[in-house]
Coordinates of C-alpha atoms and ligand atoms in Angstrom, one line a residue:
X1 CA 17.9 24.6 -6.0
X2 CA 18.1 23.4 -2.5
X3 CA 15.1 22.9 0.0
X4 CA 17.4 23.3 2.9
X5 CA 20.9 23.1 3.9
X6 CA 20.6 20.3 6.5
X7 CA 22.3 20.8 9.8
X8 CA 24.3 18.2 11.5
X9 CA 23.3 19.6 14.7
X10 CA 20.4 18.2 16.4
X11 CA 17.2 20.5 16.4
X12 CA 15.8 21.5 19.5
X13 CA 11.8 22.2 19.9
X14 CA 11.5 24.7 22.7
X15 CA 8.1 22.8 23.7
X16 CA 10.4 19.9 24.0
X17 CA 9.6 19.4 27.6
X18 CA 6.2 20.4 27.7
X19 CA 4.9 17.7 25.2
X20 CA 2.6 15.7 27.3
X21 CA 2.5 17.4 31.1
X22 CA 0.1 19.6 30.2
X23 CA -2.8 18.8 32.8
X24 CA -4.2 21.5 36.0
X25 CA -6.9 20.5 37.9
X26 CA -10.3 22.3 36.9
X27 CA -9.3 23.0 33.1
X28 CA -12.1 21.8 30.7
X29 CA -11.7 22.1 26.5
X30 CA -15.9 21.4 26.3
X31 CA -18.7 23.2 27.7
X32 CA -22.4 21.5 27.7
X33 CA -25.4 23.5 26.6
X34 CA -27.9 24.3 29.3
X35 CA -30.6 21.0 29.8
X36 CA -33.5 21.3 27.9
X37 CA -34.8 17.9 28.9
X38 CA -36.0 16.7 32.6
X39 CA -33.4 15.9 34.9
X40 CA -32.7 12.3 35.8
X41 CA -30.8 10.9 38.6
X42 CA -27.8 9.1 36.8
X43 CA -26.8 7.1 39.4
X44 CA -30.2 5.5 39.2
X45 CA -30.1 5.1 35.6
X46 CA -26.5 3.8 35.0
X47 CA -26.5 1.9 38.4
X48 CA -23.1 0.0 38.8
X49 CA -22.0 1.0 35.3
X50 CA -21.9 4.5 36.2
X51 CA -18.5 5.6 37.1
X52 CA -17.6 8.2 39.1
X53 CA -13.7 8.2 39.0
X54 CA -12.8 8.8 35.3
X55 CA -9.3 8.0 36.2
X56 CA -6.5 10.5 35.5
X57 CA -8.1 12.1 32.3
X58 CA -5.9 15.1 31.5
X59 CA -7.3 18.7 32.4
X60 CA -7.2 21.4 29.7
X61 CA -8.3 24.3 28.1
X62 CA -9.7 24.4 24.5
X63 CA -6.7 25.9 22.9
X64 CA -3.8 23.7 24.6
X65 CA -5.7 20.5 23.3
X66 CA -5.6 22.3 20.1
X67 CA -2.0 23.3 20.3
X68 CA -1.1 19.5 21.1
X69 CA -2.7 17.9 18.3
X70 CA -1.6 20.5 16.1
X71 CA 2.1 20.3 17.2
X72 CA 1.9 16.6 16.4
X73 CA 0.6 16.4 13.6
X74 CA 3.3 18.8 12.4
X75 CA 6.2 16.1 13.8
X76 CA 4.8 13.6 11.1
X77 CA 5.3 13.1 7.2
X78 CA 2.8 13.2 4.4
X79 CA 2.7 12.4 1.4
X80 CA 0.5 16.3 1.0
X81 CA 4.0 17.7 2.4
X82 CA 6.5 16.0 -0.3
X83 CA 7.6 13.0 -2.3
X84 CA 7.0 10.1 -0.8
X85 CA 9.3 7.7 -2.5
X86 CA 8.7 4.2 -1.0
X87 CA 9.6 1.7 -3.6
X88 CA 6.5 -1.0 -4.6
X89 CA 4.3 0.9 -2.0
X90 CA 2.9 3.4 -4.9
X91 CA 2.4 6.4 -2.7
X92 CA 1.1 9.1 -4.9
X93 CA -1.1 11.8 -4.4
X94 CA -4.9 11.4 -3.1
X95 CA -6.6 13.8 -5.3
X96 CA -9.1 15.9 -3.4
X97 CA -12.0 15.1 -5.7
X98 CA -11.9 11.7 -4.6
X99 CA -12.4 13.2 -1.1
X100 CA -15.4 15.3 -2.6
X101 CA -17.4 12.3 -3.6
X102 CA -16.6 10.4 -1.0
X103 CA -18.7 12.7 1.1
X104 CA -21.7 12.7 -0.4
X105 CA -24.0 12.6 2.1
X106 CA -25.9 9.8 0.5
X107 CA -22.7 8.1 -0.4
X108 CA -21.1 8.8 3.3
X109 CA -24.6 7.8 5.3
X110 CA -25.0 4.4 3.3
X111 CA -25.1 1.5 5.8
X112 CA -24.1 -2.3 4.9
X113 CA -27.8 -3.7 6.1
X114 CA -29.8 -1.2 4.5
X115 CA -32.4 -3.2 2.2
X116 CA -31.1 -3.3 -1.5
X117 CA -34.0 -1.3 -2.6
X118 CA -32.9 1.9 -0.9
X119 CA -28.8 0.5 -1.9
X120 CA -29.3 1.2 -5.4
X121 CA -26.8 3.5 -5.8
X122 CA -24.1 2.2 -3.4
X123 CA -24.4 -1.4 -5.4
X124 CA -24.5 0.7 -9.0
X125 CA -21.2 2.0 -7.9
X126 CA -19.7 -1.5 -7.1
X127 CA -21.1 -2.5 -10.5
X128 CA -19.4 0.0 -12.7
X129 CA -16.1 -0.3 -10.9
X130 CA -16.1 -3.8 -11.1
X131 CA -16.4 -3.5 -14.5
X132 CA -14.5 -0.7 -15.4
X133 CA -11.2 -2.7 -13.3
X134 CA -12.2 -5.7 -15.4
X135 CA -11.7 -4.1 -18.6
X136 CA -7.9 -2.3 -17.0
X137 CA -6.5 -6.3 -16.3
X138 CA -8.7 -7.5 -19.0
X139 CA -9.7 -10.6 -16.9
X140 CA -13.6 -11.6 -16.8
X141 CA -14.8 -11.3 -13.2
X142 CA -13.8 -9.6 -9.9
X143 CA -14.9 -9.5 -6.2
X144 CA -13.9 -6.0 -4.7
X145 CA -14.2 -7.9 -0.7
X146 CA -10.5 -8.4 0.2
X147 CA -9.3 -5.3 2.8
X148 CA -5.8 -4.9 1.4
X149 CA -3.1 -6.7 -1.3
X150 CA -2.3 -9.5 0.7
X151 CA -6.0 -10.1 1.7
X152 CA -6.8 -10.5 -1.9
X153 CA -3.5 -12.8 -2.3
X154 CA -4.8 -15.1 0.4
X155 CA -8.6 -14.3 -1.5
X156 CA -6.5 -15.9 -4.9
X157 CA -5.1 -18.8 -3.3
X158 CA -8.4 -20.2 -1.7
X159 CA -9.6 -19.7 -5.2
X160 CA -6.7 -21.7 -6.9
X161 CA -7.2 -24.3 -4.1
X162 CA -10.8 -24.8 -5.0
X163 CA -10.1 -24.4 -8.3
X164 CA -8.0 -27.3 -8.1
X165 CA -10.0 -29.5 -5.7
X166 CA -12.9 -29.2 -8.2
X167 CA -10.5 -30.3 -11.0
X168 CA -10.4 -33.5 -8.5
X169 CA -6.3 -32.9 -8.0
X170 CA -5.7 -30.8 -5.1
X171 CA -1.9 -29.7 -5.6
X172 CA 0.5 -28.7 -2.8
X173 CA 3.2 -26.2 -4.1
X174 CA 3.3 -22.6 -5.4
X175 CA 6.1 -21.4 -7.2
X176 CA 7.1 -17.8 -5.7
X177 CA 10.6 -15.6 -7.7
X178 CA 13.2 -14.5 -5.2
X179 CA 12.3 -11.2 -6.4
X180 CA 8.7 -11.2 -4.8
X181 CA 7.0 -9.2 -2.2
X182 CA 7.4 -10.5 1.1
X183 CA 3.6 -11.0 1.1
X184 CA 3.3 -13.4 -1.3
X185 CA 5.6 -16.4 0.0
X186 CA 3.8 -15.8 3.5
X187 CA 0.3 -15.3 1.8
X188 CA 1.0 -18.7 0.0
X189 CA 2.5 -20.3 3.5
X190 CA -0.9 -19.3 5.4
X191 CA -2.9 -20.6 2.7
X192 CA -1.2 -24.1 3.5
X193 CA 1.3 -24.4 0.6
X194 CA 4.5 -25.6 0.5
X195 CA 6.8 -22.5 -1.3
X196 CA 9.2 -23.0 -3.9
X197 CA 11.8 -20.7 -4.7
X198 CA 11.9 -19.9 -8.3
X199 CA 15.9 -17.9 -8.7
X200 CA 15.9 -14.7 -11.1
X201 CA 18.2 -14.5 -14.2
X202 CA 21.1 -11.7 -14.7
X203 CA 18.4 -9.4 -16.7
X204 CA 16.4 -9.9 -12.9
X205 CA 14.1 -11.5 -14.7
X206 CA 12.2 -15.3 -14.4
X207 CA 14.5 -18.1 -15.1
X208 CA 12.6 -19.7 -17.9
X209 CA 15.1 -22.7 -18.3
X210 CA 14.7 -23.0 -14.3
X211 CA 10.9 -22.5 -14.2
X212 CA 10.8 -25.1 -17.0
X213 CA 12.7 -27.4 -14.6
X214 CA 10.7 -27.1 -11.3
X215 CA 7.3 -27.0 -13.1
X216 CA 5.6 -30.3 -12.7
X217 CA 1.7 -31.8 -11.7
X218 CA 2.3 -31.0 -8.1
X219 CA 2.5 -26.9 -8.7
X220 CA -1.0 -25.0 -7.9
X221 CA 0.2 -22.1 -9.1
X222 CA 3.2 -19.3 -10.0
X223 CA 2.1 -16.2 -8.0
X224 CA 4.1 -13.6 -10.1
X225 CA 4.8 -10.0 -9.7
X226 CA 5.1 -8.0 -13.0
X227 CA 6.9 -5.5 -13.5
X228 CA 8.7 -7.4 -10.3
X229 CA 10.4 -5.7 -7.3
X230 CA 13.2 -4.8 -9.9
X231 CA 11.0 -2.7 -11.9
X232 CA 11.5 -5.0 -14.1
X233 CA 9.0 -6.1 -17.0
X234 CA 8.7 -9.5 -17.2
X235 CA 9.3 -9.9 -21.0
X236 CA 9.3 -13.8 -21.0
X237 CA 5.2 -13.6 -19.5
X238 CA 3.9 -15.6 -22.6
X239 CA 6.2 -18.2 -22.2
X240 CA 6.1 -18.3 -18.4
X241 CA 2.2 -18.6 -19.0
X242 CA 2.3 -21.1 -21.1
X243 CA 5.1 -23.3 -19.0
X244 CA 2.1 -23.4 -16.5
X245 CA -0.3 -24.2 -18.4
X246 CA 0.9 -27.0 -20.2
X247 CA 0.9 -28.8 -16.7
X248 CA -2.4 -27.5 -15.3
X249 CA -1.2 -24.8 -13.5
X250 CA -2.5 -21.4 -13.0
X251 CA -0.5 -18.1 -13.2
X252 CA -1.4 -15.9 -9.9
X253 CA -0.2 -12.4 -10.8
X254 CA 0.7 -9.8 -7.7
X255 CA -0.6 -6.6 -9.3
X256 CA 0.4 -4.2 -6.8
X257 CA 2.6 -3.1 -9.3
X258 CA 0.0 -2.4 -12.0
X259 CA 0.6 1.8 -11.8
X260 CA 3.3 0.6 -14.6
X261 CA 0.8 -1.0 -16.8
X262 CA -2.9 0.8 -16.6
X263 CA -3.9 1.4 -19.9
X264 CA -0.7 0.1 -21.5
X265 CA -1.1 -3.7 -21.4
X266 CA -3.6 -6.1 -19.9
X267 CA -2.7 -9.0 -17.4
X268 CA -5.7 -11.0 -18.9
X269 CA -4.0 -10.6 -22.3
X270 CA -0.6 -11.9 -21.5
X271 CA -1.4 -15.1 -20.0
X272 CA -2.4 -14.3 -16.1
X273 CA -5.4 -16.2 -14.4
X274 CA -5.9 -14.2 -11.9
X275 CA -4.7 -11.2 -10.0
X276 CA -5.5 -8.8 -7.4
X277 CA -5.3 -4.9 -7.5
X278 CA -4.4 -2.5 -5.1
X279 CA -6.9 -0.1 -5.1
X280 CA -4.5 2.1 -2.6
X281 CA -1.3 2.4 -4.6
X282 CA -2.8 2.4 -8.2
X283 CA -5.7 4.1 -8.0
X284 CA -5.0 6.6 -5.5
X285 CA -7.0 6.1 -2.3
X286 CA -5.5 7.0 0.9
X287 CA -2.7 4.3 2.1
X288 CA -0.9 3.9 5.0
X289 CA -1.4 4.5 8.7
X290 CA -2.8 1.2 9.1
X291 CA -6.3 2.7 7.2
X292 CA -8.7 0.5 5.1
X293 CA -7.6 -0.6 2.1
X294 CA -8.7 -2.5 -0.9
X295 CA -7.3 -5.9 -2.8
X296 CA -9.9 -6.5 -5.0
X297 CA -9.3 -10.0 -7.1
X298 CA -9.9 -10.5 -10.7
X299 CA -10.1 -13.9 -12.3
X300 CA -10.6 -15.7 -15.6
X301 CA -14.2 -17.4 -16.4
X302 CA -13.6 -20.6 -15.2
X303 CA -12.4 -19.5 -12.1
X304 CA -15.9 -16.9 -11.2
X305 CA -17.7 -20.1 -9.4
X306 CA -15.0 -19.5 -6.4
X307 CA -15.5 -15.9 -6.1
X308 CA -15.8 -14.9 -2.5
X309 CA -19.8 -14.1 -2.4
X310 CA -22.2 -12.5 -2.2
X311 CA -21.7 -10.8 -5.8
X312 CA -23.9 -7.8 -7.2
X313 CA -26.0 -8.8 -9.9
X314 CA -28.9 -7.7 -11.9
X315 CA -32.1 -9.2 -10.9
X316 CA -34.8 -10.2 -13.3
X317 CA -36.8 -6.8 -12.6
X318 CA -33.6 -5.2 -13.7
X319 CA -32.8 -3.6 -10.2
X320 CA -29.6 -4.4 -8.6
X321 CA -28.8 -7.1 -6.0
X322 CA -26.4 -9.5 -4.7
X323 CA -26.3 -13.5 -5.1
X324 CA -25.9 -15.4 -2.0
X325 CA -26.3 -18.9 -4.3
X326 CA -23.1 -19.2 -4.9
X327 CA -22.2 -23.1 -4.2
X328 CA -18.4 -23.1 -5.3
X329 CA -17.8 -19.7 -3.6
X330 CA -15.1 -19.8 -1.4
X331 CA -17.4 -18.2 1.4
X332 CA -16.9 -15.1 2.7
X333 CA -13.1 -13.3 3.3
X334 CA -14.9 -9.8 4.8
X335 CA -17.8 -8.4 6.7
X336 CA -20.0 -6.9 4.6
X337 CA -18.8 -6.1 0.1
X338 CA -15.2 -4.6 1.4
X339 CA -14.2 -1.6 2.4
X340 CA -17.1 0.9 0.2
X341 CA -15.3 4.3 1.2
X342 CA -12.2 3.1 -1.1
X343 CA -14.3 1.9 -4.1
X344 CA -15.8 5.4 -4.3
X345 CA -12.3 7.1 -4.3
X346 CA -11.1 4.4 -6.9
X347 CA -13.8 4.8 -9.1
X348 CA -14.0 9.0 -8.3
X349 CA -10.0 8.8 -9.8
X350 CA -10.7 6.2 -12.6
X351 CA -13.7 8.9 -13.8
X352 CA -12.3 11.7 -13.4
X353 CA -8.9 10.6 -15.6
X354 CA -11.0 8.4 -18.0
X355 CA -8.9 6.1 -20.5
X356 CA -6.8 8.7 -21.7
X357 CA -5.7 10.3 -18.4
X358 CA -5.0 6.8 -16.5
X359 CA -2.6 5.9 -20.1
X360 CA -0.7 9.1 -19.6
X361 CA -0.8 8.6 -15.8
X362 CA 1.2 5.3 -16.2
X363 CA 3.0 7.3 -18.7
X364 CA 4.5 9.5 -16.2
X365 CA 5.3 7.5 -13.6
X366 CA 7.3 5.3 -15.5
X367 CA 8.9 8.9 -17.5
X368 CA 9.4 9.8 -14.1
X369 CA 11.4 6.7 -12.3
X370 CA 13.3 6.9 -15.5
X371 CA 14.0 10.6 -14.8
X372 CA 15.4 9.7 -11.6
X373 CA 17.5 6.5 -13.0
X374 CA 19.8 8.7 -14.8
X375 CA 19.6 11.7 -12.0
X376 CA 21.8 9.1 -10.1
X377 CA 23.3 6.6 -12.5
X378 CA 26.6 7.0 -11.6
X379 CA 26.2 8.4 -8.0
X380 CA 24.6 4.7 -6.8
X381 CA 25.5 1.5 -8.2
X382 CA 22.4 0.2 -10.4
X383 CA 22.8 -3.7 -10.4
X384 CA 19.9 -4.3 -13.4
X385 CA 20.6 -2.5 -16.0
X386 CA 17.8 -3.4 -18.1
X387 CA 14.5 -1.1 -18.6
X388 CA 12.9 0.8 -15.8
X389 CA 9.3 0.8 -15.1
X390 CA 7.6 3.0 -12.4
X391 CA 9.9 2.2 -10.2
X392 CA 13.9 2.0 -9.9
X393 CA 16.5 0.1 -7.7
X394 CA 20.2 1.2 -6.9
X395 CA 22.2 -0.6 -4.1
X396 CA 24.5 1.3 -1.5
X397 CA 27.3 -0.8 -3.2
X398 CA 29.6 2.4 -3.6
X399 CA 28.7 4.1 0.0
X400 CA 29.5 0.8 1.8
X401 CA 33.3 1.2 1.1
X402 CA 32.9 4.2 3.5
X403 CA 31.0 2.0 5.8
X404 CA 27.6 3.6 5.0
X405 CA 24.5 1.3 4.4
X406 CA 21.5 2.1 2.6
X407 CA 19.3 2.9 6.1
X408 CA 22.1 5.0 6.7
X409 CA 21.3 7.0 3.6
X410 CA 17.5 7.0 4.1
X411 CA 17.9 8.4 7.3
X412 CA 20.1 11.8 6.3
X413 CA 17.6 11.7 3.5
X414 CA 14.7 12.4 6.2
X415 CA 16.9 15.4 6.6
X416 CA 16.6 16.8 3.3
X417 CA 12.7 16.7 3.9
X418 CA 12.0 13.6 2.4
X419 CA 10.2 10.3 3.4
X420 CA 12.6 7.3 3.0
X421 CA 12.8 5.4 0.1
X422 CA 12.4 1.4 0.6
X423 CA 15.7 -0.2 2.3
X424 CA 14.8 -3.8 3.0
X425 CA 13.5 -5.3 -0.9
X426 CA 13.8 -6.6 -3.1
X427 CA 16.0 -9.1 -1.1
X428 CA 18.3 -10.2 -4.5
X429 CA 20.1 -7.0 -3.8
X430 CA 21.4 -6.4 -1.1
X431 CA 21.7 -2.9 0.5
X432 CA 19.1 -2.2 -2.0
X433 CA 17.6 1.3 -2.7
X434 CA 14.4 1.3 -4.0
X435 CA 12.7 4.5 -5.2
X436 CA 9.4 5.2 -7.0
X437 CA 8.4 8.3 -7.4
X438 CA 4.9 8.0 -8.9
X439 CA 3.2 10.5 -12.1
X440 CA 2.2 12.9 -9.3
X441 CA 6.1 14.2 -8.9
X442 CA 6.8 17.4 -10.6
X443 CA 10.6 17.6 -12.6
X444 CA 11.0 20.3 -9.8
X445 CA 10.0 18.4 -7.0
X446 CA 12.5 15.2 -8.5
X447 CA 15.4 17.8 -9.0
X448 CA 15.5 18.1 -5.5
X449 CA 14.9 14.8 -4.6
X450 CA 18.2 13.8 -7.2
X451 CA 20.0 16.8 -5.6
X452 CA 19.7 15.4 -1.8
X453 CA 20.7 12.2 -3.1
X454 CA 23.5 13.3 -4.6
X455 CA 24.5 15.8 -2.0
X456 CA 24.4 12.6 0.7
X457 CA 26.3 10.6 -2.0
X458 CA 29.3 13.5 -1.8
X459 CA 28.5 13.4 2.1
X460 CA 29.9 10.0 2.2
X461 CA 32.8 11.0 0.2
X462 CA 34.0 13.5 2.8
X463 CA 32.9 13.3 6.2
X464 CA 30.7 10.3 6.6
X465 CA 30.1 10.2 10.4
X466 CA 27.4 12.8 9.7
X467 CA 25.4 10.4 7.6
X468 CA 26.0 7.7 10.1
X469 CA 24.5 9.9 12.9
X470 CA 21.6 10.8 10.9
X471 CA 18.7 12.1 11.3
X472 CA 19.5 15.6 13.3
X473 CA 15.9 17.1 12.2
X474 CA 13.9 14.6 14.0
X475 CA 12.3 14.2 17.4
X476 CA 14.0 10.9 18.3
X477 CA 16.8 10.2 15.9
X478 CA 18.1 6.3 15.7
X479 CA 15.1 3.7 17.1
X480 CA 15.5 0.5 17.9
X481 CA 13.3 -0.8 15.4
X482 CA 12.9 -4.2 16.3
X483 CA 11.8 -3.1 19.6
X484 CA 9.7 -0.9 18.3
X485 CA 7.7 -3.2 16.2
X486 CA 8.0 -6.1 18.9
X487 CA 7.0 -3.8 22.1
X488 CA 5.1 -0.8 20.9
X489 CA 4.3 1.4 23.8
X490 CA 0.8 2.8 22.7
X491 CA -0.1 4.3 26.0
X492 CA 0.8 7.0 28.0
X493 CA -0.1 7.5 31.5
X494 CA 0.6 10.4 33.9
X495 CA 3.4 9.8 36.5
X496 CA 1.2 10.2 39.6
Ligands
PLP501 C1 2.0 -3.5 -1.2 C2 2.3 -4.8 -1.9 C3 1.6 -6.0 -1.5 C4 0.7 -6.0 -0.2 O1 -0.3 -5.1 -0.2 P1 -1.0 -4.6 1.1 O2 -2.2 -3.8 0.8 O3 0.1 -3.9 1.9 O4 -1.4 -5.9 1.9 C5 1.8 -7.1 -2.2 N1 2.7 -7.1 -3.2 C6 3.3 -6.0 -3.7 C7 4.2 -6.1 -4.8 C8 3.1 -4.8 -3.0 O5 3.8 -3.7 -3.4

């Protein structure tokens, strides 16, 4: 079963050309009801700040503003339109109840400075997902305020910094594995740490002996992903927790990651301090485009003093409020409790699956990575052989005899109809592939997931120019990336 039979032709739109000229004097997509309120002279009204030129807005009809945002939004990928394979990202499916919920009207209309009388709800919901995602890492206390993972990695490390401080030895290192996310050596870098590189084993594992080695009084912390950019479960954790402790330190774990382990194991119970969740990979709120996120970080009991504040708690006439006396806190890191529309979805998806349905859920998306391990064993070049978890990483070792490199393949794969996988991490191997597919992937939607993979594989067998001049299917084909990270242009204005 094929989704398409990719041409190596590049695809035309016949509105090619018409994309953005679109504007005639005297079209209008609105029309204002008649006045039903006194007339007022603007001019007098507005005075200076009235303007009169609006510039060169675009003029049109109803349905060709329609047509353009339509047409656009048909030129982009979605994770509702297919797999969405980005490795460590956790892009799974939003389920539409979590939508439901989040627009209830009373839920939808809250505001951040209503009094906490009338906020009973809104601060009941914050209550039972805080507790609820302190039983899943089985830690003792959480603040839900950080806006994304890294937010609540920088969140961690002030804590471990105080934590330290009020332990009267400030310390000045963090130990970071070269398998980590990119975030967490920069996280630890901002938070004014020195970084110390800490090398994997052969199983792409921690290096005990080495760990063992570099830990000494001057270490703040290990800020540890598990399962690790490999997909890797960290099977050494106890020992790796207990190297830490014995010299003060803390053990930071990056639980980005944690769609391997909900309901499984517990972070808590294997020796981590403190951690912080992505609430939009794991638990299924919307992710990426630049939206709001949510990091929330949980920590062990001595560490609740630092907790960002203020923190929900029950007041002596047993309604709900929050706790600005906080001495220790570290302050504030957000406006407001965090970003409320993505607690709701969290806790919406953590209800609606209950205990059972989040264990099978990690379940599947490790049954499914593995699934997609053996679909290709043999077609890439796997460079760990040791257990997947919920997510799996081949390098383009194979391919690059032809010359091919692994963005090479991710782009024909956009071809196929599906997003990329990750190209650039984990950085230990190089020209790495790295695929997760997540529990919402059906065996039917993987088949032909393995079968474009495969079919690109024979690609670079036989004629590999086409998968070096891929993508044909898309607008623009090759970007130059750098620029257009560097020098975005957001902006476009008519040639007059
Ligand atoms: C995504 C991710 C992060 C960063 O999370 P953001 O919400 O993108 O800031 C950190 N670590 C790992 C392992 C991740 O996958």
């Amino acid at each position: 079963m094929k989704r398409s039979t990719p041409k190596a032709t590049r695809h035309v739109n016949q509105n090619e050309g018409l994309i953005f000229e679109k504007s005639s004097p005297g079209k209008a997509a609105w029309k204002l009801p008649p006045l039903d309120v006194p007339e007022v002279d603007t001019a007098k009204l507005l005075g200076s700040a009235e303007r009169k030129d609006l510039g060169h807005m675009p003029e049109v009809s109803e349905i060709e503003i329609i047509r353009h945002f339509t047409r656009l939004s048909t030129w982009n990928y979605a994770i509702d339109l297919g797999m969405y394979p980005l490795g460590s990202c956790t892009m799974k499916y939003n389920p539409r109840v979590n939508e439901a919920v989040a627009r209830v009207e009373g839920i939808a209309n809250g505001h951040p400075y209503q009094p906490e009388k009338i906020s009973q709800g809104a601060l009941q919901i914050i209550k039972t997902l805080s507790e609820i995602l302190i039983e899943i890492t089985g830690l003792d206390a959480i603040t839900l305020q950080p806006a994304a993972g890294a937010h609540g990695e920088l969140t961690g490390l002030l804590i471990i910094r105080a934590y330290h401080k009020s332990q009267g030895k400030p310390r000045k290192k963090i130990l970071i594995p070269d398998s980590a996310h990119g975030t967490n050596p920069a996280t630890a870098a901002m938070a004014g740490y020195s970084v110390e590189n800490l090398k994997s084993n052969a199983l792409g594992m921690v290096d005990v002996a080495s760990l063992e080695l570099q830990m000494n009084e001057d270490v703040a912390a290990l800020m540890l992903t598990n399962p690790n950019t490999l997909g890797v479960f960290e099977q050494e954790i106890h020992k790796i927790a207990d190297i830490l402790h014995a010299k003060g330190g803390l053990l930071y774990m990056d639980g980005a990651n944690m769609n391997a382990l909900v309901g499984k194991v517990r972070p808590g119970d294997f020796g981590v301090d403190l951690m912080h969740l992505n609430l939009h990979k794991t638990f299924s709120t919307p992710h990426g485009g630049g939206g709001p996120g949510s990091g929330p970080v949980a920590v062990r009991k001595v560490l609740e003093p630092f907790l960002p504040k203020p923190v929900v708690v029950t007041k002596p006439d047993g309604t709900l409020g929050f706790d600005y006396q906080r001495p220790q806190s570290i302050g504030r890191v957000r406006a407001f409790y965090g970003n409320f529309g993505m607690f709701v979805r969290a806790l919406a998806y953590i209800q609606a699956n209950g205990p059972d349905g989040l264990r099978q859920t990690t379940e599947d998306a490790v049954l499914n990575a593995n699934y997609i391990r053996k679909g290709l064993e043999g077609s890439y070049d796997l460079p760990y052989a040791t257990p997947t978890m919920h997510e799996v990483v081949f390098s383009d070792k194979l391919q690059a005899k032809k010359g091919v490199r692994t963005m090479d393949i991710a782009k024909r794969l956009i071809d196929y109809g599906f997003h990329p996988y990750t190209t650039a991490f984990p950085l230990i191997v190089p020209g790495a592939l790295m695929i997760e597919p997540t529990e919402s992937e059906s065996k039917e939607e993987m088949d032909l997931f393995v079968d474009a993979m495969k079919s690109i594989a024979a690609e670079v067998e036989e004629e590999p120019q086409t998968v070096l001049d891929a993508p044909y299917s898309t607008r623009v084909s090759r970007l130059d990336e750098t620029a257009a990270a560097r020098k975005p242009v957001l902006r476009w204005s008519p040639n007059v």
